[in-house]
């Protein structure tokens, strides 16, 4: 830890979780109570592809335009109250957005200094990098980029937080970032505020977790929370605030009078969201999420402490996207009896009309059953036959395909109709994650006066160190006594999401007793039984005993990522809720009696 005298905790409010999030969130954050810094996360793998398309049409574009509208609304008040703004809305054109913000600052007549970060964009250098021996192997598939025959349209290295810290240290009021890690917004801000050194790894690790928790906005304050009955204030959740202290411990809260909930559960959910191994790799530090402890610090306040950090690795993650071709989807509605036979007939007819599966690069056909026996309503009588075709030739999958499907209107199964009229093809992207040596990435801050300052990377280790977590479980093989058949979600909470082509499902319970059972019961094999779609895929299990949590990562569940996935839930947002809905044998003493009675339609006095 640096020798600086400790300052009070820095209050960092997040006001955006994605490009297109709540427009009023910035205004609500600065008006709701005191904050020192407002951050905004606008980028995801898919967003980079969206911004590339925008920039291809207009070279001056490539950034999150919604931030400009938000900035116009709040910058005057930020200047008056001394609130800093740090966002990654710069996307593929941080210089362009910084220039627009400078124009806005001049128009508003406020005294605010604007800096921006660059150096993440590797797309113009890919050929040279590969010629120099950088293979950029796909993290999940192992194949080298040079052998793939693809041409990425975007390639961005994930930068750390020290550029942000330096920009703030030099007086910036607004820092526009490109593809920094989501957590870097909080890491850089906290490092600047507290004067941390490069090797203050425990403090940095705490800031990484704080950044990870608030990066998705109201997901930390009751949004997307599986324990719905705990959220008694159903107004739109207040966006989260991290009060980061000098040692890296922090409190998560929200402004008074806002909706939602801050609890150990909501923070556990967000800790598990879209992670892989709990040894969470970041450009500035490896944060060991399984060392974190959470305690209630008051109403809508949870303290997180004990996060251990170790030196980062020598490589940075690179997110690349390439155009995979064109796709089109038509969804046929099947009604009433003989659903499977109708689906077979429809499939055979369509394949005959379009010339067979070999006509396309890829075809995916899914029968989605929503129907029930003896349906009480029309809605309970239908199933969907979802047909998706992909090809590099747009003509094949354009109206030629969707019009062909409509030929079944008078010559197919009884009750034929579709969810949409014949549709046109759309371009889809494919995600390619890789690693590259940090030494070939130049992290640059462009200060308000035009000075360009190179930010060195933290000296990394070829093999990141591990931290032994006390209390890691082993199989107990206890006698759990009588069981009752109930949904897993009666005792287990969950949060799921996407990691490129992977899906993750984090699950947790409330106490030691339930944790012992969860560790023994929910094995990899059990997860494959409960999620049959994962039966033939690699599944990895990780433990976070301090949080009574397990994290399961399913390789290849989403194919090549959200932009190209053919699953109806392309980001695996509902996968955790699906798992919780599965009925399993649960020890009676783990399930509250009122829930058992409710499932059996029996009231309790």
Coordinates of C-alpha atoms in Angstrom, one line a residue:
X1 CA 0.0 0.0 0.0
X2 CA 1.2 3.5 -0.8
X3 CA 2.4 5.7 2.0
X4 CA -0.2 8.4 1.3
X5 CA -2.4 9.3 4.2
X6 CA -5.8 7.6 3.7
X7 CA -8.4 9.8 2.1
X8 CA -12.1 9.2 2.7
X9 CA -13.8 6.6 0.4
X10 CA -14.4 7.8 -3.2
X11 CA -18.1 7.7 -4.2
X12 CA -18.3 6.3 -7.7
X13 CA -21.8 6.1 -9.3
X14 CA -22.4 4.1 -12.4
X15 CA -25.0 5.5 -14.8
X16 CA -24.9 3.1 -17.8
X17 CA -24.7 -0.7 -18.1
X18 CA -24.8 -0.9 -21.9
X19 CA -25.2 1.1 -25.1
X20 CA -28.9 2.0 -25.0
X21 CA -29.4 1.9 -21.2
X22 CA -31.6 4.3 -19.2
X23 CA -31.1 7.8 -20.6
X24 CA -32.2 9.5 -17.3
X25 CA -29.6 7.5 -15.3
X26 CA -26.9 10.2 -15.4
X27 CA -29.3 12.9 -14.3
X28 CA -30.7 10.7 -11.5
X29 CA -27.2 9.8 -10.4
X30 CA -26.0 13.4 -9.9
X31 CA -29.3 14.7 -8.5
X32 CA -29.9 11.8 -6.1
X33 CA -27.1 12.5 -3.7
X34 CA -23.3 13.2 -3.4
X35 CA -21.0 11.4 -5.8
X36 CA -17.4 12.2 -6.7
X37 CA -17.3 10.4 -10.0
X38 CA -19.9 9.1 -12.5
X39 CA -18.9 6.2 -14.7
X40 CA -20.7 4.7 -17.7
X41 CA -20.2 1.3 -19.4
X42 CA -21.3 1.3 -23.0
X43 CA -19.3 -1.5 -24.6
X44 CA -19.8 -5.3 -25.1
X45 CA -18.5 -7.6 -27.7
X46 CA -21.6 -7.1 -29.8
X47 CA -21.5 -3.3 -29.3
X48 CA -18.1 -3.2 -31.0
X49 CA -19.6 -4.7 -34.1
X50 CA -22.5 -2.3 -34.0
X51 CA -20.0 0.6 -33.7
X52 CA -17.9 -0.8 -36.6
X53 CA -21.0 -0.8 -38.8
X54 CA -21.8 2.8 -37.9
X55 CA -18.2 3.9 -38.6
X56 CA -18.2 2.1 -41.9
X57 CA -21.1 4.3 -42.9
X58 CA -19.6 7.5 -41.4
X59 CA -15.9 7.7 -40.5
X60 CA -16.8 10.4 -37.9
X61 CA -19.0 7.9 -36.0
X62 CA -17.9 4.8 -34.0
X63 CA -18.8 6.0 -30.5
X64 CA -21.8 5.8 -28.3
X65 CA -23.9 8.7 -29.4
X66 CA -26.3 8.5 -26.5
X67 CA -23.6 9.7 -24.2
X68 CA -23.6 13.1 -26.0
X69 CA -27.2 13.6 -25.2
X70 CA -26.6 12.6 -21.6
X71 CA -23.6 14.9 -21.4
X72 CA -25.6 17.9 -22.7
X73 CA -28.0 17.4 -19.9
X74 CA -25.6 17.1 -17.0
X75 CA -22.2 18.6 -17.7
X76 CA -23.2 22.1 -16.3
X77 CA -24.1 20.6 -13.0
X78 CA -21.0 18.3 -13.0
X79 CA -18.8 21.4 -13.4
X80 CA -20.6 23.2 -10.6
X81 CA -20.4 20.3 -8.2
X82 CA -16.9 19.1 -9.1
X83 CA -18.1 15.7 -10.4
X84 CA -15.7 13.8 -12.6
X85 CA -17.0 11.7 -15.6
X86 CA -15.2 8.6 -16.8
X87 CA -16.9 6.5 -19.6
X88 CA -15.9 4.0 -22.2
X89 CA -18.4 5.5 -24.7
X90 CA -15.5 6.3 -27.0
X91 CA -15.8 2.8 -28.5
X92 CA -13.9 2.7 -31.8
X93 CA -13.5 6.5 -32.0
X94 CA -12.5 8.0 -28.6
X95 CA -10.9 11.0 -30.3
X96 CA -14.0 11.8 -32.2
X97 CA -16.2 11.6 -29.1
X98 CA -13.7 13.7 -27.1
X99 CA -13.8 16.3 -29.9
X100 CA -17.6 16.5 -29.7
X101 CA -17.5 16.8 -25.9
X102 CA -15.1 19.6 -26.2
X103 CA -17.5 21.4 -28.6
X104 CA -20.3 20.8 -26.1
X105 CA -18.2 22.1 -23.2
X106 CA -17.5 25.3 -25.2
X107 CA -21.2 25.7 -26.2
X108 CA -22.3 25.3 -22.5
X109 CA -19.7 27.7 -21.4
X110 CA -18.4 25.5 -18.6
X111 CA -14.8 25.0 -17.4
X112 CA -14.2 21.3 -18.0
X113 CA -11.1 19.6 -19.2
X114 CA -11.4 16.6 -21.6
X115 CA -8.9 13.8 -22.1
X116 CA -9.1 10.6 -23.9
X117 CA -7.4 7.2 -24.1
X118 CA -6.3 5.3 -27.2
X119 CA -4.1 2.4 -28.2
X120 CA -6.5 -0.5 -27.9
X121 CA -7.3 -0.6 -31.7
X122 CA -5.2 -3.3 -33.2
X123 CA -7.2 -3.8 -36.5
X124 CA -4.8 -1.7 -38.6
X125 CA -1.8 -3.7 -37.3
X126 CA -3.1 -7.2 -37.5
X127 CA -1.2 -8.3 -40.6
X128 CA 2.1 -6.9 -39.1
X129 CA 1.4 -8.5 -35.8
X130 CA 0.8 -11.9 -37.4
X131 CA 3.9 -11.5 -39.5
X132 CA 5.9 -10.9 -36.3
X133 CA 4.7 -14.2 -34.9
X134 CA 1.7 -13.3 -32.9
X135 CA -0.7 -16.1 -33.6
X136 CA -3.8 -14.6 -31.9
X137 CA -5.2 -18.1 -31.2
X138 CA -8.9 -18.4 -30.5
X139 CA -9.2 -18.7 -26.7
X140 CA -11.8 -21.4 -26.9
X141 CA -10.9 -23.3 -30.1
X142 CA -7.1 -22.9 -30.2
X143 CA -7.0 -22.1 -33.9
X144 CA -4.5 -19.4 -35.1
X145 CA -6.0 -16.3 -36.8
X146 CA -3.6 -16.6 -39.7
X147 CA -4.9 -20.1 -40.5
X148 CA -8.6 -19.2 -40.3
X149 CA -8.9 -17.2 -43.5
X150 CA -11.0 -14.6 -41.8
X151 CA -10.5 -10.8 -41.8
X152 CA -11.5 -9.2 -38.6
X153 CA -13.3 -5.9 -38.9
X154 CA -12.5 -4.9 -35.3
X155 CA -9.7 -5.9 -33.0
X156 CA -9.4 -4.2 -29.6
X157 CA -7.1 -5.0 -26.7
X158 CA -8.6 -4.6 -23.3
X159 CA -6.6 -1.8 -21.5
X160 CA -6.3 -1.3 -17.8
X161 CA -7.0 1.7 -15.5
X162 CA -3.7 3.5 -15.2
X163 CA -4.3 5.7 -18.2
X164 CA -7.5 6.9 -16.6
X165 CA -5.7 7.5 -13.3
X166 CA -3.0 9.5 -15.1
X167 CA -5.6 11.6 -17.0
X168 CA -7.4 12.5 -13.8
X169 CA -4.1 13.2 -12.1
X170 CA -3.3 15.7 -14.8
X171 CA -6.6 17.5 -14.2
X172 CA -9.0 15.9 -16.5
X173 CA -12.7 16.3 -15.6
X174 CA -14.0 14.0 -18.3
X175 CA -12.1 10.9 -19.5
X176 CA -13.3 9.3 -22.7
X177 CA -12.1 5.7 -23.0
X178 CA -12.2 3.1 -25.8
X179 CA -12.1 -0.7 -25.0
X180 CA -10.7 -0.6 -21.5
X181 CA -12.0 -3.4 -19.3
X182 CA -15.3 -2.7 -17.7
X183 CA -13.7 -2.7 -14.3
X184 CA -11.0 -0.3 -15.4
X185 CA -13.3 2.7 -15.0
X186 CA -13.5 2.1 -11.3
X187 CA -9.9 0.8 -11.0
X188 CA -8.4 3.9 -12.6
X189 CA -10.6 6.3 -10.7
X190 CA -9.9 4.6 -7.3
X191 CA -6.1 4.5 -8.0
X192 CA -6.1 8.2 -8.8
X193 CA -8.2 9.2 -5.7
X194 CA -6.2 7.1 -3.2
X195 CA -2.7 7.4 -4.9
X196 CA -2.2 3.7 -5.2
X197 CA 1.0 2.2 -6.5
X198 CA 1.3 -0.4 -9.2
X199 CA 1.9 -3.2 -6.7
X200 CA -1.0 -2.3 -4.4
X201 CA -2.5 -5.5 -5.7
X202 CA -5.0 -6.2 -2.9
X203 CA -6.4 -2.7 -3.2
X204 CA -6.5 -2.9 -7.0
X205 CA -8.3 -6.3 -6.7
X206 CA -10.9 -4.8 -4.5
X207 CA -11.5 -2.0 -7.1
X208 CA -11.8 -4.6 -9.8
X209 CA -14.6 -6.4 -8.0
X210 CA -16.3 -3.1 -7.2
X211 CA -16.1 -2.2 -10.9
X212 CA -17.4 -5.6 -11.9
X213 CA -20.3 -5.2 -9.5
X214 CA -21.5 -1.8 -10.7
X215 CA -20.6 -2.1 -14.4
X216 CA -24.1 -3.4 -15.3
X217 CA -26.0 -0.7 -13.4
X218 CA -29.2 -1.9 -11.7
X219 CA -28.3 -5.6 -12.0
X220 CA -26.5 -4.9 -8.7
X221 CA -29.6 -3.3 -7.2
X222 CA -32.3 -5.8 -7.8
X223 CA -32.5 -6.0 -11.6
X224 CA -32.5 -9.5 -13.1
X225 CA -32.4 -10.9 -9.5
X226 CA -33.7 -14.5 -9.2
X227 CA -34.9 -14.0 -5.6
X228 CA -37.8 -11.9 -6.8
X229 CA -39.7 -12.0 -3.5
X230 CA -36.8 -10.2 -1.7
X231 CA -37.3 -7.1 -4.0
X232 CA -40.3 -5.4 -2.3
X233 CA -39.7 -2.0 -3.9
X234 CA -40.6 -2.7 -7.5
X235 CA -39.9 0.8 -8.8
X236 CA -37.1 1.0 -11.3
X237 CA -33.9 0.2 -9.3
X238 CA -31.6 3.0 -8.4
X239 CA -28.2 2.7 -10.2
X240 CA -25.4 1.5 -7.9
X241 CA -22.7 3.5 -6.1
X242 CA -19.3 2.1 -5.0
X243 CA -17.7 3.7 -2.0
X244 CA -14.1 2.5 -2.5
X245 CA -11.8 2.9 0.5
X246 CA -8.0 3.3 0.7
X247 CA -7.4 -0.4 1.2
X248 CA -9.7 -1.5 -1.7
X249 CA -12.6 -2.6 0.5
X250 CA -15.8 -1.0 -0.5
X251 CA -19.5 -0.5 0.2
X252 CA -22.1 -0.9 -2.5
X253 CA -25.2 1.3 -2.1
X254 CA -27.7 3.4 -4.0
X255 CA -29.3 6.8 -3.6
X256 CA -32.0 7.1 -0.9
X257 CA -35.6 6.9 -2.2
X258 CA -34.8 4.8 -5.3
X259 CA -36.3 1.5 -6.1
X260 CA -34.8 -2.0 -6.0
X261 CA -32.5 -3.6 -3.3
X262 CA -28.9 -3.7 -2.3
X263 CA -28.2 -7.0 -0.4
X264 CA -25.6 -9.7 -0.1
X265 CA -27.7 -11.6 -2.6
X266 CA -27.8 -8.9 -5.3
X267 CA -24.1 -8.4 -5.0
X268 CA -23.4 -12.1 -5.1
X269 CA -25.4 -12.4 -8.2
X270 CA -23.5 -9.6 -9.9
X271 CA -20.1 -11.0 -8.7
X272 CA -21.0 -14.3 -10.5
X273 CA -22.3 -12.6 -13.6
X274 CA -20.3 -13.5 -16.8
X275 CA -17.2 -14.7 -15.0
X276 CA -15.2 -17.8 -15.7
X277 CA -12.6 -18.9 -13.2
X278 CA -12.9 -16.9 -9.9
X279 CA -9.2 -16.0 -10.5
X280 CA -10.4 -12.9 -12.5
X281 CA -7.7 -11.7 -14.9
X282 CA -7.3 -7.9 -15.4
X283 CA -4.6 -5.9 -17.1
X284 CA -3.5 -4.3 -13.8
X285 CA -4.1 -7.2 -11.3
X286 CA -5.4 -10.7 -10.9
X287 CA -8.4 -10.3 -8.6
X288 CA -9.3 -13.5 -6.7
X289 CA -13.1 -13.2 -6.3
X290 CA -13.3 -16.3 -4.2
X291 CA -11.5 -14.4 -1.4
X292 CA -14.2 -11.7 -1.1
X293 CA -16.4 -11.5 2.0
X294 CA -19.7 -9.6 2.1
X295 CA -21.5 -8.2 5.2
X296 CA -24.6 -6.0 5.6
X297 CA -23.5 -2.4 6.5
X298 CA -27.0 -0.9 6.9
X299 CA -30.2 -0.6 4.8
X300 CA -29.2 -1.0 1.1
X301 CA -25.6 -1.1 2.0
X302 CA -23.3 -4.1 1.7
X303 CA -19.6 -4.0 2.6
X304 CA -17.2 -6.1 0.5
X305 CA -13.7 -6.8 1.9
X306 CA -10.8 -9.2 1.9
X307 CA -10.3 -9.4 -1.9
X308 CA -6.8 -10.6 -2.6
X309 CA -4.8 -9.5 -5.6
X310 CA -1.7 -10.8 -7.3
X311 CA 0.4 -9.5 -10.2
X312 CA -1.2 -9.6 -13.6
X313 CA -0.1 -11.7 -16.5
X314 CA 2.1 -10.6 -19.4
X315 CA -0.7 -10.7 -22.0
X316 CA -3.8 -8.7 -22.7
X317 CA -7.1 -10.0 -24.0
X318 CA -8.1 -9.0 -27.5
X319 CA -11.7 -9.0 -28.7
X320 CA -12.1 -9.4 -32.5
X321 CA -15.2 -9.5 -34.6
X322 CA -15.5 -10.6 -38.2
X323 CA -18.5 -10.7 -40.6
X324 CA -19.6 -14.3 -40.7
X325 CA -22.1 -13.8 -43.5
X326 CA -25.9 -13.4 -43.7
X327 CA -28.7 -15.0 -41.8
X328 CA -32.5 -15.2 -41.8
X329 CA -35.0 -16.7 -39.5
X330 CA -38.6 -17.7 -40.0
X331 CA -40.7 -19.0 -37.1
X332 CA -43.7 -21.3 -37.9
X333 CA -46.5 -21.7 -35.5
X334 CA -47.8 -25.2 -34.8
X335 CA -51.1 -25.5 -33.1
X336 CA -53.0 -28.3 -31.2
X337 CA -52.5 -32.0 -31.8
X338 CA -49.7 -33.9 -33.6
X339 CA -47.1 -31.2 -33.0
X340 CA -44.1 -33.3 -33.7
X341 CA -45.6 -34.8 -36.9
X342 CA -46.6 -31.4 -38.1
X343 CA -43.0 -30.2 -37.5
X344 CA -41.5 -33.2 -39.4
X345 CA -43.9 -32.5 -42.3
X346 CA -43.1 -28.8 -42.4
X347 CA -39.4 -29.5 -42.2
X348 CA -39.5 -32.0 -45.1
X349 CA -41.5 -29.7 -47.3
X350 CA -39.3 -26.7 -46.6
X351 CA -36.1 -28.6 -47.3
X352 CA -37.7 -29.8 -50.6
X353 CA -38.6 -26.3 -51.6
X354 CA -35.3 -24.7 -50.8
X355 CA -33.1 -27.5 -52.2
X356 CA -31.9 -29.3 -49.0
X357 CA -29.5 -28.4 -46.2
X358 CA -26.5 -28.5 -48.4
X359 CA -27.6 -25.3 -50.1
X360 CA -26.6 -23.2 -47.2
X361 CA -23.4 -22.8 -45.1
X362 CA -25.5 -23.7 -42.0
X363 CA -29.1 -24.4 -41.2
X364 CA -30.6 -24.7 -37.7
X365 CA -34.1 -26.1 -37.0
X366 CA -35.5 -26.0 -33.5
X367 CA -38.9 -27.2 -32.3
X368 CA -39.8 -25.0 -29.3
X369 CA -42.6 -26.6 -27.2
X370 CA -45.0 -24.2 -25.4
X371 CA -48.1 -26.3 -25.9
X372 CA -50.0 -28.1 -23.1
X373 CA -52.4 -31.1 -23.2
X374 CA -56.0 -29.9 -23.0
X375 CA -55.1 -26.3 -23.4
X376 CA -57.2 -23.8 -21.4
X377 CA -56.4 -21.0 -23.8
X378 CA -55.3 -20.7 -27.4
X379 CA -51.9 -19.6 -26.3
X380 CA -51.4 -22.9 -24.5
X381 CA -52.0 -24.8 -27.7
X382 CA -49.0 -23.6 -29.7
X383 CA -45.4 -24.5 -30.4
X384 CA -42.9 -22.8 -32.6
X385 CA -40.7 -24.3 -35.4
X386 CA -37.8 -21.9 -35.7
X387 CA -35.6 -22.2 -38.8
X388 CA -32.4 -20.2 -39.3
X389 CA -30.2 -20.3 -42.3
X390 CA -26.8 -18.8 -42.7
X391 CA -24.7 -18.2 -45.8
X392 CA -22.0 -16.0 -47.2
X393 CA -24.2 -15.3 -50.2
X394 CA -27.0 -12.9 -49.1
X395 CA -29.2 -13.8 -52.0
X396 CA -29.6 -17.4 -50.8
X397 CA -30.9 -16.5 -47.3
X398 CA -32.8 -13.3 -48.3
X399 CA -36.4 -13.2 -49.5
X400 CA -35.7 -16.3 -51.6
X401 CA -35.7 -18.3 -48.3
X402 CA -38.4 -16.5 -46.4
X403 CA -40.8 -16.5 -49.4
X404 CA -40.2 -20.2 -49.9
X405 CA -41.3 -20.9 -46.3
X406 CA -44.6 -19.1 -47.1
X407 CA -45.3 -21.7 -49.8
X408 CA -46.6 -23.9 -47.0
X409 CA -49.5 -21.5 -46.4
X410 CA -51.9 -23.5 -48.4
X411 CA -50.0 -26.7 -48.9
X412 CA -48.7 -27.6 -45.5
X413 CA -50.0 -28.7 -42.1
X414 CA -53.3 -27.5 -40.6
X415 CA -53.2 -24.2 -38.9
X416 CA -50.1 -22.9 -40.6
X417 CA -49.0 -19.3 -39.9
X418 CA -45.8 -17.6 -39.0
X419 CA -44.8 -15.1 -36.3
X420 CA -43.7 -12.5 -38.9
X421 CA -44.2 -11.8 -42.6
X422 CA -41.4 -12.9 -44.9
X423 CA -38.2 -11.2 -43.7
X424 CA -35.0 -10.0 -45.3
X425 CA -31.5 -11.3 -44.5
X426 CA -29.2 -9.5 -42.0
X427 CA -25.5 -9.5 -41.7
X428 CA -24.1 -11.3 -38.6
X429 CA -20.8 -11.1 -36.9
X430 CA -18.7 -13.7 -35.2
X431 CA -16.6 -13.1 -32.1
X432 CA -12.9 -14.2 -31.9
X433 CA -11.3 -13.8 -28.5
X434 CA -7.5 -14.0 -28.2
X435 CA -4.4 -13.0 -26.2
X436 CA -1.5 -10.8 -27.2
X437 CA 1.7 -9.7 -25.5
X438 CA 1.1 -6.5 -23.6
X439 CA 4.4 -5.2 -24.8
X440 CA 3.1 -4.7 -28.4
X441 CA 0.1 -2.6 -27.2
X442 CA 0.8 1.1 -26.6
X443 CA -1.6 2.5 -24.0
X444 CA -1.8 6.3 -24.6
X445 CA -3.5 9.2 -22.8
X446 CA -4.1 12.3 -24.9
X447 CA -4.4 15.2 -22.4
X448 CA -6.5 18.3 -22.8
X449 CA -3.5 20.3 -24.0
X450 CA -2.7 17.7 -26.8
X451 CA 0.2 16.1 -25.0
X452 CA 0.4 12.4 -25.7
X453 CA 1.6 10.3 -22.8
X454 CA 2.4 6.6 -23.1
X455 CA 1.3 4.6 -20.1
X456 CA 3.5 1.7 -19.3
X457 CA 2.0 -1.7 -18.5
X458 CA 2.4 -3.2 -15.1
X459 CA 5.2 -5.7 -14.9
X460 CA 3.4 -9.0 -15.3
X461 CA 4.1 -12.7 -14.6
X462 CA 4.1 -15.4 -17.2
X463 CA 2.1 -17.6 -14.9
X464 CA -0.3 -15.6 -12.6
X465 CA 0.0 -16.6 -8.9
X466 CA -2.8 -18.4 -7.2
X467 CA -4.3 -17.6 -3.8
X468 CA -5.3 -20.5 -1.6
X469 CA -8.9 -20.0 -0.4
X470 CA -9.6 -21.4 3.1
X471 CA -12.7 -23.5 3.4
X472 CA -12.8 -24.9 -0.1
X473 CA -15.2 -27.8 0.0
X474 CA -14.7 -31.5 -0.6
X475 CA -17.5 -34.0 -1.2
X476 CA -19.2 -34.6 2.2
X477 CA -21.4 -37.6 1.4
X478 CA -23.6 -36.8 4.3
X479 CA -26.9 -38.5 5.2
X480 CA -29.3 -35.7 4.3
X481 CA -32.4 -37.6 5.6
X482 CA -35.8 -37.4 3.9
X483 CA -36.1 -35.4 0.7
X484 CA -38.9 -33.7 -1.1
X485 CA -39.3 -33.2 -4.9
X486 CA -39.1 -29.4 -5.5
X487 CA -37.7 -26.9 -8.0
X488 CA -34.0 -26.4 -7.4
X489 CA -34.8 -22.7 -7.1
X490 CA -36.6 -23.2 -3.8
X491 CA -33.2 -23.2 -2.1
X492 CA -30.8 -22.0 -4.8
X493 CA -30.4 -18.6 -6.4
X494 CA -28.8 -18.1 -9.8
X495 CA -27.4 -15.6 -12.3
X496 CA -26.3 -16.5 -15.8
X497 CA -24.8 -14.8 -18.9
X498 CA -22.5 -15.1 -21.8
X499 CA -18.7 -15.2 -22.2
X500 CA -18.3 -15.1 -25.9
X501 CA -19.3 -18.6 -27.0
X502 CA -19.5 -19.8 -23.4
X503 CA -22.3 -19.5 -21.0
X504 CA -21.9 -19.3 -17.3
X505 CA -24.4 -20.1 -14.5
X506 CA -23.5 -18.9 -11.0
X507 CA -25.5 -20.4 -8.2
X508 CA -25.5 -19.8 -4.4
X509 CA -27.3 -20.6 -1.2
X510 CA -27.9 -18.8 2.1
X511 CA -25.9 -20.6 4.8
X512 CA -23.4 -23.3 5.7
X513 CA -25.8 -26.1 5.8
X514 CA -27.2 -25.5 2.4
X515 CA -23.7 -24.9 1.1
X516 CA -22.6 -28.4 2.2
X517 CA -25.5 -29.9 0.3
X518 CA -25.0 -27.8 -2.8
X519 CA -21.4 -28.7 -3.1
X520 CA -22.2 -32.4 -2.8
X521 CA -25.3 -32.3 -5.0
X522 CA -24.6 -30.0 -7.9
X523 CA -21.8 -31.7 -9.7
X524 CA -20.8 -31.2 -13.3
X525 CA -22.6 -34.5 -14.2
X526 CA -25.7 -33.2 -12.4
X527 CA -25.7 -30.0 -14.3
X528 CA -25.4 -31.9 -17.5
X529 CA -28.5 -33.9 -16.5
X530 CA -30.5 -30.8 -15.6
X531 CA -29.4 -28.9 -18.7
X532 CA -29.5 -31.6 -21.4
X533 CA -28.4 -29.0 -24.0
X534 CA -25.0 -29.0 -22.2
X535 CA -24.7 -32.8 -22.1
X536 CA -22.1 -33.1 -24.8
X537 CA -20.3 -29.9 -24.0
X538 CA -17.3 -29.3 -21.7
X539 CA -18.6 -28.0 -18.3
X540 CA -16.3 -26.5 -15.7
X541 CA -17.2 -26.0 -12.0
X542 CA -15.5 -23.4 -9.7
X543 CA -16.2 -22.8 -6.0
X544 CA -16.5 -19.5 -4.2
X545 CA -17.0 -20.7 -0.6
X546 CA -17.0 -17.3 1.1
X547 CA -20.1 -16.5 -0.9
X548 CA -21.6 -20.1 -0.7
X549 CA -21.4 -20.0 -4.5
X550 CA -20.6 -22.3 -7.4
X551 CA -19.9 -21.1 -10.9
X552 CA -20.4 -23.4 -13.9
X553 CA -19.0 -22.5 -17.3
X554 CA -20.4 -24.3 -20.4
X555 CA -18.0 -24.2 -23.4
X556 CA -19.6 -23.7 -26.8
X557 CA -23.1 -23.3 -25.4
X558 CA -23.6 -20.1 -27.5
X559 CA -21.6 -21.2 -30.5
X560 CA -19.5 -18.4 -31.7
X561 CA -21.0 -15.7 -29.5
X562 CA -24.1 -13.6 -29.2
X563 CA -24.0 -12.1 -32.7
X564 CA -24.1 -15.4 -34.4
X565 CA -25.8 -17.7 -31.9
X566 CA -29.0 -19.4 -33.1
X567 CA -30.3 -20.0 -29.6
X568 CA -33.5 -18.0 -28.7
X569 CA -31.7 -16.8 -25.6
X570 CA -28.5 -15.8 -27.4
X571 CA -26.9 -14.4 -24.2
X572 CA -27.9 -17.1 -21.8
X573 CA -29.7 -14.6 -19.7
X574 CA -32.4 -17.1 -18.7
X575 CA -30.2 -20.1 -18.3
X576 CA -30.0 -19.8 -14.6
X577 CA -33.7 -19.5 -14.2
X578 CA -34.1 -22.6 -16.4
X579 CA -31.8 -24.5 -14.0
X580 CA -33.7 -23.2 -11.0
X581 CA -37.0 -24.5 -12.5
X582 CA -35.8 -28.1 -12.7
X583 CA -37.3 -30.4 -10.1
X584 CA -34.8 -32.3 -7.9
X585 CA -34.8 -34.2 -4.6
X586 CA -34.0 -31.6 -1.9
X587 CA -33.5 -32.4 1.8
X588 CA -36.7 -31.5 3.7
X589 CA -34.9 -29.4 6.3
X590 CA -33.6 -27.1 3.5
X591 CA -37.0 -26.2 2.1
X592 CA -39.2 -23.8 4.0
X593 CA -42.5 -25.5 4.9
X594 CA -44.6 -22.7 3.4
X595 CA -43.0 -23.2 0.0
X596 CA -43.6 -27.0 0.1
X597 CA -47.3 -26.3 1.0
X598 CA -47.6 -23.7 -1.7
X599 CA -46.3 -26.1 -4.3
X600 CA -49.0 -28.6 -3.2
X601 CA -51.8 -26.0 -3.2
X602 CA -52.1 -26.2 0.6
X603 CA -52.4 -22.9 2.5
X604 CA -50.6 -22.4 5.8
X605 CA -52.1 -20.6 8.8

